[in-house]
Amino acid sequence: MSVKPNSSSTAVDALIGKFSGSGVTLELKGGKGSYTGSIFWTGKPYPIKASGNGSRATGQFTVGKQTLSFEAQVNGDALRLTVASKTYALTRVPSTPSPAVTKPSAAPPVSSVAAPTATRTVELREGSRYTGGVRITAKSQGVAFVVPQDFNGNSSGGALILGNGKGIGVIVLPFLGATGTDVVALMSRPLEVATGVTLRPSGAAQVSGNRLTLRYAANTAQGQIIATGIAVFGKGNGVTLFAFSDGSQSAAVDRVASSIASGVTFSTATATPLLERARQLLSGKYLNFFSYSSLPGSTYTGASDQSSSRTWNLCGNGQYTYEGSSENRFTLVNPPGVNGSSFGTSPDRVGVASGGGNANTGRWRLIAVGDNLILLFYAGDGSVDDYLVTNLEKRGGKSPGFWTVRNSSSFGASSVCR
């Protein structure tokens, strides 16, 4: 099952829209082979002009007295941007909903539905199976909710994944340490509910009391898939849930989502000290993410391995500076065993390195969603990047990717951190 590219807002020209990532934001307007817009690069916005064919565009922009060329190639919601021999991986920013919560407009609000009746209470535990009528407590986040009748499923990664055998699926994710802005930023992202099925927001966020609602849609080869997402807020904790099915069950999807939301209750979160310790570990430090990958066919001449790293300067006052990224690619010249060669010795590999400052500034936030830590970067250009933080240790972890945290004697000299 595959999602048609750009089903959310750019069905005619896949390049039209806003793409962001790696401290860079590209926005293209126009179409029919001619584009204008802007690029947020090295911490500043610059106007651009480009030409292309709907999937690939080339253009220029001016920085001071220097004219720089760029190439953008889009594949669905992913865009590969090359500027000055440096390549960036960007992701489409949904045009709606905006990060600001708005009142309901065109789409009717999701009606409130009574919570399911709970027959017993159990704790949310990894790998456990749950059936309808069970009240589940997530003590780490200080929330509880009830599984609807006729639904059953399993917990994985702090999330509960449910189905009713009639085409409706549900994902429930408790969260901790998040503001309303944080949750809107995450819920405004495309939502992958199955391999090749990515739902995108299809309307403005709706707010009523401590409940926020978003609708999603995707057109697939098998028809339309729709979803209703609801976040229920406590005091820094809460639940996000997504109910989804084909387009013929939109009313049923609304009812299921609303019934679960109506049954959410709150208590004291036990994981608050753990989240605070993680924040303290990052505050006032350099954070680096390193990844390594072997490309397919790496045992043959001409195949490549590559590594990359990204660095952020995280201030104790909640601000950050993105220090840029670097990338190294190694091309296999002689496979192991050929002419007596072995990995790691010349002339087995030849490498090229690339990188750039491309610094921008903004504010950083660390929240917990399910069993995962999510690092949010609110950039000065209005874009938001989110990263799943794993192996958060001072010495990092293992391939294919890990984070490292280190002190910096010059950190306090940064003006953004004062």
Short mmCIF file of C-alpha atoms in Angstrom, two decimals:
data_model
loop_
_atom_site.label_atom_id
_atom_site.label_comp_id
_atom_site.label_asym_id
_atom_site.label_seq_id
_atom_site.Cartn_x
_atom_site.Cartn_y
_atom_site.Cartn_z
CA MET A 1 0.00 0.00 0.00
CA SER A 2 1.53 3.30 -0.98
CA VAL A 3 0.60 6.92 -0.47
CA LYS A 4 0.34 9.10 -3.54
CA PRO A 5 3.01 11.79 -3.28
CA ASN A 6 1.87 15.19 -2.07
CA SER A 7 -1.73 14.20 -1.55
CA SER A 8 -2.05 16.82 1.18
CA SER A 9 -1.49 20.06 -0.68
CA THR A 10 0.78 19.80 -3.72
CA ALA A 11 -0.83 17.37 -6.14
CA VAL A 12 0.24 19.34 -9.24
CA ASP A 13 3.82 20.34 -8.45
CA ALA A 14 5.67 18.37 -5.79
CA LEU A 15 8.26 21.12 -5.30
CA ILE A 16 5.74 23.71 -4.14
CA GLY A 17 5.78 24.06 -0.37
CA LYS A 18 8.06 24.44 2.61
CA PHE A 19 10.77 21.92 3.52
CA SER A 20 12.90 21.98 6.64
CA GLY A 21 15.67 20.02 8.35
CA SER A 22 19.33 20.11 9.39
CA GLY A 23 19.06 23.80 10.23
CA VAL A 24 17.96 24.69 6.68
CA THR A 25 14.51 25.69 5.40
CA LEU A 26 13.57 25.94 1.71
CA GLU A 27 10.26 27.40 0.56
CA LEU A 28 9.26 27.28 -3.12
CA LYS A 29 6.33 29.06 -4.76
CA GLY A 30 5.07 29.38 -8.32
CA GLY A 31 5.25 26.30 -10.51
CA LYS A 32 5.09 25.32 -14.18
CA GLY A 33 8.87 25.30 -14.36
CA SER A 34 9.52 28.66 -12.68
CA TYR A 35 9.89 29.13 -8.92
CA THR A 36 10.51 31.88 -6.39
CA GLY A 37 10.73 31.72 -2.64
CA SER A 38 13.36 31.79 0.07
CA ILE A 39 16.04 29.73 1.75
CA PHE A 40 16.90 29.99 5.44
CA TRP A 41 20.60 29.17 5.41
CA THR A 42 23.51 29.97 7.76
CA GLY A 43 21.02 31.50 10.14
CA LYS A 44 19.51 34.02 7.70
CA PRO A 45 16.78 34.06 5.01
CA TYR A 46 17.64 34.77 1.36
CA PRO A 47 15.33 35.18 -1.67
CA ILE A 48 15.74 32.59 -4.43
CA LYS A 49 14.84 32.03 -8.06
CA ALA A 50 14.81 28.61 -9.68
CA SER A 51 13.64 26.60 -12.67
CA GLY A 52 12.67 22.95 -12.84
CA ASN A 53 10.25 20.25 -13.88
CA GLY A 54 8.10 19.59 -10.81
CA SER A 55 10.41 17.08 -9.16
CA ARG A 56 13.82 18.72 -9.61
CA ALA A 57 14.80 22.39 -9.59
CA THR A 58 18.03 24.36 -9.84
CA GLY A 59 18.49 27.97 -8.88
CA GLN A 60 20.59 30.63 -7.20
CA PHE A 61 20.63 33.03 -4.29
CA THR A 62 23.04 35.76 -3.21
CA VAL A 63 24.91 35.95 0.08
CA GLY A 64 26.74 39.26 0.29
CA LYS A 65 28.70 39.51 -2.94
CA GLN A 66 28.68 35.76 -3.54
CA THR A 67 26.14 33.99 -5.75
CA LEU A 68 25.45 30.41 -4.67
CA SER A 69 23.80 27.70 -6.73
CA PHE A 70 21.50 25.04 -5.35
CA GLU A 71 19.71 21.92 -6.54
CA ALA A 72 16.51 20.54 -5.00
CA GLN A 73 15.10 17.10 -5.76
CA VAL A 74 11.83 16.00 -4.17
CA ASN A 75 10.48 12.51 -3.53
CA GLY A 76 7.09 12.64 -1.83
CA ASP A 77 7.62 14.60 1.39
CA ALA A 78 11.41 14.21 1.34
CA LEU A 79 13.61 16.76 -0.39
CA ARG A 80 17.33 16.48 -1.09
CA LEU A 81 18.95 19.92 -1.20
CA THR A 82 22.50 20.57 -2.38
CA VAL A 83 24.13 23.95 -1.72
CA ALA A 84 27.82 24.66 -2.28
CA SER A 85 28.66 20.93 -2.51
CA LYS A 86 26.85 20.26 0.78
CA THR A 87 23.75 18.01 0.79
CA TYR A 88 20.85 18.35 3.24
CA ALA A 89 17.91 16.03 3.89
CA LEU A 90 14.73 18.10 4.34
CA THR A 91 11.14 17.14 5.11
CA ARG A 92 7.97 18.84 3.95
CA VAL A 93 6.38 21.12 6.54
CA PRO A 94 2.58 20.66 6.50
CA SER A 95 0.84 23.83 5.38
CA THR A 96 -2.03 23.15 7.78
CA PRO A 97 -2.63 23.21 10.61
CA SER A 98 -0.51 26.17 11.64
CA PRO A 99 1.39 25.80 14.91
CA ALA A 100 -1.10 28.19 16.53
CA VAL A 101 -4.25 26.48 17.72
CA THR A 102 -7.34 27.85 16.00
CA LYS A 103 -11.05 27.57 16.59
CA PRO A 104 -12.95 25.01 14.49
CA SER A 105 -13.83 26.33 11.04
CA ALA A 106 -14.76 24.24 8.01
CA ALA A 107 -14.57 20.77 9.58
CA PRO A 108 -17.22 20.01 12.21
CA PRO A 109 -15.84 19.43 15.71
CA VAL A 110 -15.61 15.90 17.09
CA SER A 111 -18.61 15.41 19.36
CA SER A 112 -17.97 14.37 22.93
CA VAL A 113 -18.71 10.68 23.56
CA ALA A 114 -18.98 9.01 26.95
CA ALA A 115 -15.97 7.02 28.11
CA PRO A 116 -16.09 3.21 27.95
CA THR A 117 -17.02 1.41 31.16
CA ALA A 118 -13.99 -0.03 32.94
CA THR A 119 -14.25 -3.51 34.44
CA ARG A 120 -10.75 -3.66 35.99
CA THR A 121 -7.51 -1.65 36.20
CA VAL A 122 -4.04 -2.77 35.07
CA GLU A 123 -0.69 -1.08 34.52
CA LEU A 124 0.78 -0.30 31.11
CA ARG A 125 3.69 -2.71 30.67
CA GLU A 126 5.90 -3.40 27.67
CA GLY A 127 4.68 -6.33 25.57
CA SER A 128 1.48 -6.88 27.56
CA ARG A 129 -1.83 -7.59 25.84
CA TYR A 130 -5.01 -5.71 26.71
CA THR A 131 -8.70 -6.21 25.94
CA GLY A 132 -11.79 -4.01 25.85
CA GLY A 133 -13.10 -2.60 29.12
CA VAL A 134 -9.70 -2.50 30.84
CA ARG A 135 -8.55 0.75 32.47
CA ILE A 136 -4.84 1.16 31.80
CA THR A 137 -2.67 3.29 34.06
CA ALA A 138 0.63 4.72 32.82
CA LYS A 139 2.22 5.64 36.15
CA SER A 140 5.36 7.12 34.60
CA GLN A 141 3.31 9.81 32.87
CA GLY A 142 0.55 9.98 35.50
CA VAL A 143 -2.34 9.20 33.14
CA ALA A 144 -4.99 6.51 32.72
CA PHE A 145 -7.49 5.63 29.99
CA VAL A 146 -10.00 2.90 29.10
CA VAL A 147 -9.78 0.48 26.16
CA PRO A 148 -13.08 0.55 24.20
CA GLN A 149 -15.18 -2.60 24.02
CA ASP A 150 -14.39 -4.89 21.05
CA PHE A 151 -10.81 -3.55 20.88
CA ASN A 152 -7.66 -5.37 21.90
CA GLY A 153 -3.95 -4.96 21.35
CA ASN A 154 -0.43 -4.78 22.74
CA SER A 155 1.91 -2.21 24.26
CA SER A 156 5.18 -1.35 22.55
CA GLY A 157 7.64 1.42 23.36
CA GLY A 158 5.27 2.95 25.89
CA ALA A 159 2.46 3.12 23.32
CA LEU A 160 -0.71 1.05 23.11
CA ILE A 161 -1.65 -0.25 19.65
CA LEU A 162 -5.26 -1.45 19.29
CA GLY A 163 -7.62 -2.83 16.67
CA ASN A 164 -11.23 -4.04 16.55
CA GLY A 165 -10.97 -6.52 13.66
CA LYS A 166 -13.34 -4.33 11.64
CA GLY A 167 -10.84 -2.00 10.03
CA ILE A 168 -10.34 0.57 12.80
CA GLY A 169 -6.94 0.95 14.45
CA VAL A 170 -5.90 3.07 17.43
CA ILE A 171 -2.53 4.29 18.74
CA VAL A 172 -2.41 5.72 22.29
CA LEU A 173 0.72 7.59 23.45
CA PRO A 174 1.05 9.01 26.99
CA PHE A 175 3.34 12.05 27.24
CA LEU A 176 5.13 14.01 29.94
CA GLY A 177 6.75 17.44 30.14
CA ALA A 178 5.05 18.81 27.02
CA THR A 179 3.31 22.15 26.54
CA GLY A 180 0.39 22.68 24.20
CA THR A 181 2.80 24.15 21.65
CA ASP A 182 4.97 21.03 21.83
CA VAL A 183 2.05 18.70 21.25
CA VAL A 184 0.69 20.76 18.34
CA ALA A 185 4.15 20.71 16.74
CA LEU A 186 4.34 16.92 16.98
CA MET A 187 0.74 16.28 15.95
CA SER A 188 1.18 18.56 12.92
CA ARG A 189 3.74 16.13 11.52
CA PRO A 190 2.81 13.44 8.96
CA LEU A 191 1.69 10.27 10.77
CA GLU A 192 2.89 6.88 9.50
CA VAL A 193 0.32 4.28 10.58
CA ALA A 194 1.55 1.42 8.38
CA THR A 195 4.25 0.72 5.83
CA GLY A 196 3.63 3.08 2.93
CA VAL A 197 0.62 4.76 4.60
CA THR A 198 1.40 8.26 5.85
CA LEU A 199 -1.45 10.44 7.05
CA ARG A 200 -1.13 14.22 6.87
CA PRO A 201 -3.14 16.89 8.69
CA SER A 202 -6.18 17.84 6.61
CA GLY A 203 -7.55 20.75 8.61
CA ALA A 204 -6.94 23.26 11.37
CA ALA A 205 -6.42 22.22 14.97
CA GLN A 206 -9.56 22.43 17.11
CA VAL A 207 -9.44 23.19 20.83
CA SER A 208 -12.10 22.70 23.48
CA GLY A 209 -11.15 22.91 27.14
CA ASN A 210 -8.14 20.65 27.73
CA ARG A 211 -8.69 18.73 24.48
CA LEU A 212 -7.05 19.40 21.10
CA THR A 213 -8.22 17.64 17.92
CA LEU A 214 -6.71 17.23 14.44
CA ARG A 215 -7.95 15.29 11.43
CA TYR A 216 -5.69 13.48 8.96
CA ALA A 217 -6.08 11.94 5.50
CA ALA A 218 -4.15 10.09 2.81
CA ASN A 219 -5.11 8.85 -0.64
CA THR A 220 -3.69 5.39 -1.31
CA ALA A 221 -3.95 2.95 -4.19
CA GLN A 222 -6.65 1.14 -2.18
CA GLY A 223 -8.64 4.29 -1.41
CA GLN A 224 -8.75 7.01 1.21
CA ILE A 225 -7.42 6.55 4.74
CA ILE A 226 -8.57 8.98 7.42
CA ALA A 227 -7.70 9.53 11.08
CA THR A 228 -8.74 11.59 14.07
CA GLY A 229 -6.03 12.65 16.51
CA ILE A 230 -6.82 13.96 19.99
CA ALA A 231 -4.53 15.25 22.74
CA VAL A 232 -5.86 15.52 26.30
CA PHE A 233 -3.79 17.75 28.61
CA GLY A 234 -3.16 17.63 32.33
CA LYS A 235 -0.44 19.67 34.05
CA GLY A 236 2.48 18.92 31.75
CA ASN A 237 1.26 15.38 31.18
CA GLY A 238 -1.43 13.89 29.00
CA VAL A 239 -2.35 11.48 26.23
CA THR A 240 -2.20 11.70 22.45
CA LEU A 241 -4.29 9.19 20.53
CA PHE A 242 -4.96 8.47 16.88
CA ALA A 243 -7.89 6.44 15.53
CA PHE A 244 -7.75 5.59 11.82
CA SER A 245 -9.60 3.61 9.14
CA ASP A 246 -10.79 3.90 5.54
CA GLY A 247 -12.84 6.91 4.50
CA SER A 248 -16.18 5.13 4.90
CA GLN A 249 -15.81 4.91 8.70
CA SER A 250 -15.09 8.55 9.55
CA ALA A 251 -17.99 8.81 12.03
CA ALA A 252 -16.95 5.60 13.79
CA VAL A 253 -13.34 6.80 13.97
CA ASP A 254 -14.50 10.04 15.59
CA ARG A 255 -16.57 8.13 18.16
CA VAL A 256 -13.73 5.78 19.12
CA ALA A 257 -11.23 8.63 19.50
CA SER A 258 -13.64 10.74 21.52
CA SER A 259 -14.62 7.87 23.83
CA ILE A 260 -10.99 7.16 24.75
CA ALA A 261 -10.31 10.88 25.27
CA SER A 262 -13.34 11.16 27.57
CA GLY A 263 -11.95 8.44 29.82
CA VAL A 264 -8.52 10.02 30.41
CA THR A 265 -7.72 10.77 34.07
CA PHE A 266 -4.61 12.22 35.70
CA SER A 267 -2.39 11.50 38.69
CA THR A 268 1.15 12.35 39.82
CA ALA A 269 3.74 11.28 37.24
CA THR A 270 6.50 9.09 38.67
CA ALA A 271 8.93 9.78 35.80
CA THR A 272 9.14 13.56 36.32
CA PRO A 273 12.51 13.32 38.18
CA LEU A 274 13.95 11.16 35.37
CA LEU A 275 12.92 13.68 32.73
CA GLU A 276 14.39 16.53 34.77
CA ARG A 277 17.70 14.67 35.10
CA ALA A 278 17.81 14.19 31.33
CA ARG A 279 17.20 17.91 30.83
CA GLN A 280 19.97 18.73 33.30
CA LEU A 281 22.32 16.40 31.45
CA LEU A 282 21.76 18.36 28.24
CA SER A 283 21.54 21.88 29.64
CA GLY A 284 24.66 23.95 28.99
CA LYS A 285 26.29 21.23 26.88
CA TYR A 286 27.25 20.38 23.33
CA LEU A 287 25.01 17.66 21.88
CA ASN A 288 26.30 15.63 18.94
CA PHE A 289 24.53 12.97 16.90
CA PHE A 290 26.72 10.56 14.93
CA SER A 291 25.43 8.04 12.40
CA TYR A 292 27.14 5.47 10.19
CA SER A 293 25.77 3.37 7.36
CA SER A 294 27.05 0.90 4.78
CA LEU A 295 25.32 1.33 1.48
CA PRO A 296 23.98 -1.78 -0.33
CA GLY A 297 26.63 -3.80 -2.09
CA SER A 298 29.46 -2.53 0.09
CA THR A 299 31.53 -5.67 -0.59
CA TYR A 300 32.04 -4.63 -4.20
CA THR A 301 34.37 -2.13 -5.79
CA GLY A 302 32.83 1.32 -6.00
CA ALA A 303 30.34 0.83 -3.18
CA SER A 304 30.29 3.36 -0.36
CA ASP A 305 30.06 3.74 3.38
CA GLN A 306 29.13 7.06 4.91
CA SER A 307 29.09 8.75 8.29
CA SER A 308 27.62 12.04 9.38
CA SER A 309 27.37 14.14 12.51
CA ARG A 310 25.32 17.08 13.71
CA THR A 311 26.11 19.39 16.60
CA TRP A 312 23.94 21.65 18.75
CA ASN A 313 24.99 24.09 21.46
CA LEU A 314 22.29 23.76 24.15
CA CYS A 315 22.05 26.73 26.50
CA GLY A 316 20.98 26.53 30.10
CA ASN A 317 18.43 29.28 29.40
CA GLY A 318 16.55 27.09 26.91
CA GLN A 319 18.06 28.57 23.76
CA TYR A 320 20.33 26.77 21.29
CA THR A 321 22.73 27.32 18.42
CA TYR A 322 22.86 24.74 15.65
CA GLU A 323 26.57 24.41 14.89
CA GLY A 324 26.10 22.58 11.60
CA SER A 325 26.85 19.13 10.28
CA SER A 326 29.62 17.17 8.63
CA GLU A 327 29.57 14.16 6.35
CA ASN A 328 32.21 11.65 5.28
CA ARG A 329 31.85 9.18 2.44
CA PHE A 330 34.26 6.34 1.74
CA THR A 331 34.29 4.55 -1.61
CA LEU A 332 35.61 1.00 -1.72
CA VAL A 333 38.43 0.79 -4.26
CA ASN A 334 39.59 -2.80 -3.67
CA PRO A 335 37.23 -5.27 -1.96
CA PRO A 336 38.69 -7.22 0.99
CA GLY A 337 40.77 -10.16 -0.15
CA VAL A 338 41.43 -8.71 -3.61
CA ASN A 339 45.13 -8.08 -4.21
CA GLY A 340 45.75 -8.76 -0.53
CA SER A 341 43.66 -5.81 0.59
CA SER A 342 41.67 -5.47 3.80
CA PHE A 343 39.32 -2.89 5.26
CA GLY A 344 40.82 0.23 6.77
CA THR A 345 44.14 0.24 4.91
CA SER A 346 45.07 2.27 1.85
CA PRO A 347 44.23 1.99 -0.97
CA ASP A 348 41.05 0.11 0.01
CA ARG A 349 39.02 3.30 0.48
CA VAL A 350 39.10 6.85 -0.72
CA GLY A 351 37.06 9.39 1.23
CA VAL A 352 35.56 12.82 0.87
CA ALA A 353 34.41 15.05 3.69
CA SER A 354 31.93 17.89 3.60
CA GLY A 355 30.44 20.19 6.16
CA GLY A 356 29.43 23.69 7.02
CA GLY A 357 28.54 25.99 9.87
CA ASN A 358 24.99 26.80 8.77
CA ALA A 359 24.26 27.98 12.30
CA ASN A 360 20.82 29.02 13.40
CA THR A 361 19.35 29.74 16.78
CA GLY A 362 16.12 29.09 18.58
CA ARG A 363 14.75 27.32 21.63
CA TRP A 364 15.05 23.67 22.61
CA ARG A 365 12.70 21.44 24.59
CA LEU A 366 12.98 17.86 25.86
CA ILE A 367 9.77 15.89 26.41
CA ALA A 368 8.83 12.24 26.92
CA VAL A 369 6.35 10.50 24.60
CA GLY A 370 5.70 6.88 25.48
CA ASP A 371 9.06 5.43 26.52
CA ASN A 372 10.97 7.80 24.23
CA LEU A 373 12.68 11.14 24.76
CA ILE A 374 11.87 13.65 22.02
CA LEU A 375 14.12 16.68 21.50
CA LEU A 376 12.34 19.63 19.88
CA PHE A 377 14.12 22.55 18.20
CA TYR A 378 12.05 25.68 17.56
CA ALA A 379 14.15 27.56 14.99
CA GLY A 380 14.11 31.31 14.48
CA ASP A 381 12.52 30.91 11.03
CA GLY A 382 9.42 29.31 12.56
CA SER A 383 10.27 25.72 11.60
CA VAL A 384 10.31 22.90 14.14
CA ASP A 385 12.59 19.85 14.07
CA ASP A 386 12.08 16.85 16.34
CA TYR A 387 14.56 14.06 17.12
CA LEU A 388 14.15 10.75 18.90
CA VAL A 389 16.89 10.66 21.53
CA THR A 390 18.27 7.20 22.28
CA ASN A 391 21.43 6.05 24.07
CA LEU A 392 21.61 9.43 25.81
CA GLU A 393 24.93 8.82 27.53
CA LYS A 394 28.08 10.88 27.80
CA ARG A 395 29.98 8.27 25.81
CA GLY A 396 27.26 7.63 23.26
CA GLY A 397 26.06 4.29 22.03
CA LYS A 398 26.51 2.02 19.03
CA SER A 399 25.96 2.17 15.29
CA PRO A 400 23.94 3.01 13.28
CA GLY A 401 23.49 6.17 15.34
CA PHE A 402 24.18 7.53 18.79
CA TRP A 403 24.24 10.76 20.77
CA THR A 404 27.12 12.18 22.78
CA VAL A 405 27.03 14.95 25.36
CA ARG A 406 30.14 16.93 26.25
CA ASN A 407 31.11 19.98 28.24
CA SER A 408 32.50 23.09 26.58
CA SER A 409 34.78 25.58 28.30
CA SER A 410 33.82 28.20 25.72
CA PHE A 411 30.08 27.54 25.90
CA GLY A 412 29.34 30.54 28.09
CA ALA A 413 30.97 32.85 25.55
CA SER A 414 28.10 32.38 23.11
CA SER A 415 25.91 35.48 23.17
CA VAL A 416 22.74 33.44 22.68
CA CYS A 417 23.41 31.62 25.95
CA ARG A 418 23.75 34.73 28.11
#
